[in-house]
Short mmCIF file of C-alpha atoms in Angstrom, two decimals:
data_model
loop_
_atom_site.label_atom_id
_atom_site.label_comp_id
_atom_site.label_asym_id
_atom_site.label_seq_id
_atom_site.Cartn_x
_atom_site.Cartn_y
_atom_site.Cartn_z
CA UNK A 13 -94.05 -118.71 26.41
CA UNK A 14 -96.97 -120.67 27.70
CA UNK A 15 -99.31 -120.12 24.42
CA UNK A 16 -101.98 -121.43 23.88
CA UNK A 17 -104.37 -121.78 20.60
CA UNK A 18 -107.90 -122.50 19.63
CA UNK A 19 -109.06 -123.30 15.71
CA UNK A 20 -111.15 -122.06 14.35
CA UNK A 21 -111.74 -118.21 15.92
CA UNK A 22 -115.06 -118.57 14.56
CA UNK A 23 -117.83 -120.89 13.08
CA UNK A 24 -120.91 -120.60 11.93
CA UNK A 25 -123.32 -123.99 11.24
CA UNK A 26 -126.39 -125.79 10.57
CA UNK A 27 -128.78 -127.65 13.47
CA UNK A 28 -127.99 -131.00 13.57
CA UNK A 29 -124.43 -130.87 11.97
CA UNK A 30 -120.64 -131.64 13.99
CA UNK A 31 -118.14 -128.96 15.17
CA UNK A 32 -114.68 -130.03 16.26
CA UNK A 33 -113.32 -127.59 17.82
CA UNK A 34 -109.36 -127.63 18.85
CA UNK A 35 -107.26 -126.89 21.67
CA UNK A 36 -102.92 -126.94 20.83
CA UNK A 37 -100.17 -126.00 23.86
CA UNK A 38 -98.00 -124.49 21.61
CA UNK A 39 -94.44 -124.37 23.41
CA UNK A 40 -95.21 -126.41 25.94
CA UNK A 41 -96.76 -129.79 27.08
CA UNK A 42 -100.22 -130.04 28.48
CA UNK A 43 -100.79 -132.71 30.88
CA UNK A 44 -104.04 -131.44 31.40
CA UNK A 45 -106.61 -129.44 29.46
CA UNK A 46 -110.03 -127.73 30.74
CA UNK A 47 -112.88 -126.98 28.45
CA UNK A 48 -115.36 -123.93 29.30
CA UNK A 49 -118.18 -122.31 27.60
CA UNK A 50 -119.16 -119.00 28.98
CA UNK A 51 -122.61 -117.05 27.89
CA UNK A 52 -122.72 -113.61 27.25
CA UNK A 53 -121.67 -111.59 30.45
CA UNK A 54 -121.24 -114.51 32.44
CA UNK A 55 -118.58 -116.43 34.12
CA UNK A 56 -116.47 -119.08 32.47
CA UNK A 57 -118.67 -122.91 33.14
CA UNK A 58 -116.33 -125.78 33.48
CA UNK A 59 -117.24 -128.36 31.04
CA UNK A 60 -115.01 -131.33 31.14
CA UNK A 61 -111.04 -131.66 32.43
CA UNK A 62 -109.27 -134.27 29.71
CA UNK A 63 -106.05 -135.89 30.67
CA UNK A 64 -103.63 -136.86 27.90
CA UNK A 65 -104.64 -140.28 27.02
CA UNK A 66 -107.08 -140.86 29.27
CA UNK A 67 -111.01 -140.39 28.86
CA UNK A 68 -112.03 -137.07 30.02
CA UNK A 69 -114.16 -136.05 33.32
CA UNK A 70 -117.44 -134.33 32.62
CA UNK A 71 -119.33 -131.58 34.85
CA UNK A 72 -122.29 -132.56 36.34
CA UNK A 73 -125.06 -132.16 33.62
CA UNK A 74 -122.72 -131.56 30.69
CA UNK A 75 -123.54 -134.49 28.05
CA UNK A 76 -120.42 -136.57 27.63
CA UNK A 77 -122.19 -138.28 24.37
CA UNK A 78 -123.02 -135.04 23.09
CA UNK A 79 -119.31 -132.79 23.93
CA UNK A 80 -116.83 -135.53 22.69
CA UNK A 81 -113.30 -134.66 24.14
CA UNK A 82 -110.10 -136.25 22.76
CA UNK A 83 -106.91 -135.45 24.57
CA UNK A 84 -105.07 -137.38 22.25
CA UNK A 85 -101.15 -136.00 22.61
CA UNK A 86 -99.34 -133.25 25.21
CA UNK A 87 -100.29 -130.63 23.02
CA UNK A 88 -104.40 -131.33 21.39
CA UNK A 89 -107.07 -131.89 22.75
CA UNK A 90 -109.99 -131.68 20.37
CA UNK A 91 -113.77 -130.94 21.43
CA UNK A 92 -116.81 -132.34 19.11
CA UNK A 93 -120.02 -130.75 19.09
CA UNK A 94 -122.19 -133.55 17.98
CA UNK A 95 -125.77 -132.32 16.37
CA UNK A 96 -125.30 -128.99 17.46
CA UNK A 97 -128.18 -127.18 18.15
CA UNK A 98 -128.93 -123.49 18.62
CA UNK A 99 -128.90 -123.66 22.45
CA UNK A 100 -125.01 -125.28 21.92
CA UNK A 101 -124.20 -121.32 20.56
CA UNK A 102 -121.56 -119.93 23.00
CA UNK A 103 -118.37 -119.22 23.34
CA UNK A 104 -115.90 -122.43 24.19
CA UNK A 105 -112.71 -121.75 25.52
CA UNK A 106 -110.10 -124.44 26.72
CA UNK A 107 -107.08 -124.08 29.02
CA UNK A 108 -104.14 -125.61 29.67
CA UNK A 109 -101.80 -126.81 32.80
CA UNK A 110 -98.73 -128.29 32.83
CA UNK A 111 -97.31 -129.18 36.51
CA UNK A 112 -94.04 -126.67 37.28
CA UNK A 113 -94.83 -124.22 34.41
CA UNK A 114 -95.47 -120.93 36.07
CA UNK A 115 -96.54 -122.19 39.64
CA UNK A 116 -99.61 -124.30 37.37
CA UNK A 117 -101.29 -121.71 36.26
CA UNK A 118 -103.65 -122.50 33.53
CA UNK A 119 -103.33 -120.78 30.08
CA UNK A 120 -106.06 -119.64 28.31
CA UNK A 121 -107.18 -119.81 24.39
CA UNK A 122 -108.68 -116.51 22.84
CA UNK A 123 -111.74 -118.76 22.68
CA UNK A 124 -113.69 -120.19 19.66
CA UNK A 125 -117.30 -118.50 19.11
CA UNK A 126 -120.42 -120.83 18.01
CA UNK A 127 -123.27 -119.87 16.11
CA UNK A 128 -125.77 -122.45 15.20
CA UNK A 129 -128.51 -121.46 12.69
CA UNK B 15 -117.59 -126.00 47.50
CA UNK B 16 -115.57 -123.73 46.47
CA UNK B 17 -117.17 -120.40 46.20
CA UNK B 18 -116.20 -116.86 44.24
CA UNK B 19 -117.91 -113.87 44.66
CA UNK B 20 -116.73 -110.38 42.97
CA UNK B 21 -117.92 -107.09 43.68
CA UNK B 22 -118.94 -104.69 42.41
CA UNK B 23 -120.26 -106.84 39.17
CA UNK B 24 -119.58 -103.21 36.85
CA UNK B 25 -117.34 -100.18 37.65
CA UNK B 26 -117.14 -97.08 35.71
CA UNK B 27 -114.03 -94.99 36.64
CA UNK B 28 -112.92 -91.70 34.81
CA UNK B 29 -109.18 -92.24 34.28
CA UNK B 30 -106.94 -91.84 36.84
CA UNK B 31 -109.34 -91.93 39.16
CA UNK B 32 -108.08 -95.55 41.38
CA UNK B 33 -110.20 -98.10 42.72
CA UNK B 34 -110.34 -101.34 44.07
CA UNK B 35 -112.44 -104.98 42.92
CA UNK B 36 -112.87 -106.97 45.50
CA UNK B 37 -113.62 -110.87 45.38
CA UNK B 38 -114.65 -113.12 48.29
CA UNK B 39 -113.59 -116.63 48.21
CA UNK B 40 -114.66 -119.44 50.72
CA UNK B 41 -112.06 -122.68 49.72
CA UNK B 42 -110.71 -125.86 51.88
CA UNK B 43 -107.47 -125.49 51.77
CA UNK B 44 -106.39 -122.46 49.69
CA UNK B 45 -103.87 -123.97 46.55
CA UNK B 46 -103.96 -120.49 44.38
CA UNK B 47 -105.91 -117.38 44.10
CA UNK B 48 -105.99 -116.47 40.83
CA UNK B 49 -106.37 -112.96 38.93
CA UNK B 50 -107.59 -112.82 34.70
CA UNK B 51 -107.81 -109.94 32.51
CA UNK B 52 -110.58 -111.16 29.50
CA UNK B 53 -111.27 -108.84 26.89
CA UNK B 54 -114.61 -108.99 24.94
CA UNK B 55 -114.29 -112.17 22.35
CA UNK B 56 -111.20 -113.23 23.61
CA UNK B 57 -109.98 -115.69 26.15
CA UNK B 58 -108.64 -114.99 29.85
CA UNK B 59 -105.44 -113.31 30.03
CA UNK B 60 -103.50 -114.16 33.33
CA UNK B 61 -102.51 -111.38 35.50
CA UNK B 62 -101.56 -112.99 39.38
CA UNK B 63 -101.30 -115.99 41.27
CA UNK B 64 -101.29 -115.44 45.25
CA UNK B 65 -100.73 -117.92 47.30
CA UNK B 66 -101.29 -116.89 51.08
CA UNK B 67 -102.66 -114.31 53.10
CA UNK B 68 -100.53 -111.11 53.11
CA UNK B 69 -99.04 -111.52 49.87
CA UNK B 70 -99.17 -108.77 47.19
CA UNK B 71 -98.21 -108.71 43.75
CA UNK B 72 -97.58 -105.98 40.99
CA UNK B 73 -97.96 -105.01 37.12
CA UNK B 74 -98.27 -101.73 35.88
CA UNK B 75 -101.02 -100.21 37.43
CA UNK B 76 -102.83 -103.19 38.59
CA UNK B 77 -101.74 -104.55 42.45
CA UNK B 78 -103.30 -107.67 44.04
CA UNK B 79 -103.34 -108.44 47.38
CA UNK B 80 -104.64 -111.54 49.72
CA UNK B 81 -106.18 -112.18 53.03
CA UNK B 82 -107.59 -114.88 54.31
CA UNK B 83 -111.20 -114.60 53.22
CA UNK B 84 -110.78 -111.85 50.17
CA UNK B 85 -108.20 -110.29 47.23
CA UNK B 86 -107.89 -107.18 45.64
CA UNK B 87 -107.01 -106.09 42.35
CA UNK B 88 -106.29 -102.59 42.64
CA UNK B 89 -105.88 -99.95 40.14
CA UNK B 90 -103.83 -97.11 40.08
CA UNK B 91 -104.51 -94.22 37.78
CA UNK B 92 -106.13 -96.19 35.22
CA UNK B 93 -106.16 -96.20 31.58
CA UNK B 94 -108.94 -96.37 29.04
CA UNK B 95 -106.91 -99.87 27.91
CA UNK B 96 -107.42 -101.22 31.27
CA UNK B 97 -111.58 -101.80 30.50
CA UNK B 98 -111.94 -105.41 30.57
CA UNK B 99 -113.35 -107.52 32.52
CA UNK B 100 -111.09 -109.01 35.53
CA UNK B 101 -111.81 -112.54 36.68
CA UNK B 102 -110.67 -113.84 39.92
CA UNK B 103 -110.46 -117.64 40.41
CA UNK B 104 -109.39 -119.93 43.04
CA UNK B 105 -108.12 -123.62 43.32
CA UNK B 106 -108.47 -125.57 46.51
CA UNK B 107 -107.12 -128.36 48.48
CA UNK B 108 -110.23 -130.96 46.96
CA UNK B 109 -109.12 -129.33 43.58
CA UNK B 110 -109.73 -132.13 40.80
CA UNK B 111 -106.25 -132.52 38.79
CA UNK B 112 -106.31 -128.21 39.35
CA UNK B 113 -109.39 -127.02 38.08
CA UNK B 114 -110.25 -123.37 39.25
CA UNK B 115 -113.76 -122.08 40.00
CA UNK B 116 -114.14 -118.79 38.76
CA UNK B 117 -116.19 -115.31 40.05
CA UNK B 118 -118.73 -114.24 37.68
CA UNK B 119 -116.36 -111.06 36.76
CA UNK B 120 -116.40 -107.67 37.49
CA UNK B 121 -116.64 -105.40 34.44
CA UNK B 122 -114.27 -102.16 34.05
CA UNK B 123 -114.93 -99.12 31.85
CA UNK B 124 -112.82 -96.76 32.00
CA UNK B 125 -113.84 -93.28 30.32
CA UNK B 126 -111.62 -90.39 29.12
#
């Protein structure tokens, strides 16, 4: 139990275009979902915590116009890379908490890896 | 804040040779200590949750304990499948709707 999933593994785009990345609980529901990007032998940075229906809360200095977060049912959330540019290539990886599942741990995606050309 | 520090940041071990990570946490009000496994390209795995000083916890090889200020993840007679990196996290009383702040990682290799 407790699985969570991230499409696609991998993308590859051009500067300027959109990436939507998602984020499903599959067998259970989410209340909450976290969204991370880590760099390259680094620690996982905290982007944004989305609530289901409910706008999300942003890290201080993450761009909320330029990371779009929908958390729009118990199980998606969906993160939009708008006019991604090389610096937005990491590695994004959301999370997922549901209150009384496993003493709220969050579950982890295997992650979604950005390259922008 | 909520602070994380692990040490060492890299450890070699030969295996079955055992050894200990250590991470240092400074929290208000201590909701969750929190042990990953990440491999390379892949997202955290969770290991442990510990919850107050003097607990201890157990999988296979790996055993995590608690005190007030610091947890260990220690390894018994390891295995070249344990190399990963192990993350420690924890969650504190101010914790927004239960986000964790995270250690940078300390990164196991474990040889032959």
């Amino acid at each position: 139990g407790a699985v969570v999933s991230q499409h696609p593994s991998r993308v590859i785009c051009k500067s300027g275009t959109s990436v939507k990345i998602e984020c499903r609980s599959l067998d259970f529901q989410a209340t909450t979902m976290f969204w991370y990007r880590q760099f390259p032998k680094q620690s996982l940075m905290l982007m944004a915590t989305s609530n289901e229906g409910s706008k999300a809360t942003y890290e201080q200095g993450v761009e909320k116009d330029k990371f779009l977060i929908n958390h729009a049912s118990l199980t998606l959330s969906t993160l939009t890379v708008t006019s991604a540019h090389p610096e937005d290539s990491s590695f994004y990886i959301c999370s997922a908490v549901s209150p009384g599942l496993a003493g709220n741990e969050q579950f982890f995606g295997p992650g979604t890896r950005l390259t922008v050309l | 804040e909520d602070q994380v520090t692990q040490s060492p940041e890299a450890l070699r071990l030969q295996e079955g040779e055992s050894s200990s990570l250590n991470c240092s946490y400074t929290v208000s009000g201590l909701r969750g200590l929190f042990w990953y496994r990440q491999d390379p390209g892949k997202g955290p795995e969770f290991l442990f949750t510990l919850y107050s000083a003097g607990e201890e916890k157990e999988k296979e090889r790996l055993k995590a304990t608690l005190t007030k200020k610091e947890s260990f993840l220690h390894i018994t007679a390891p295995k070249p499948e344990d190399s990963a990196t192990y993350l420690c996290a924890v969650r504190g009383r101010g914790s927004t709707l239960g986000r964790l702040y995270f250690g940078r990682g300390t990164q196991l290799t474990v040889w032959p």
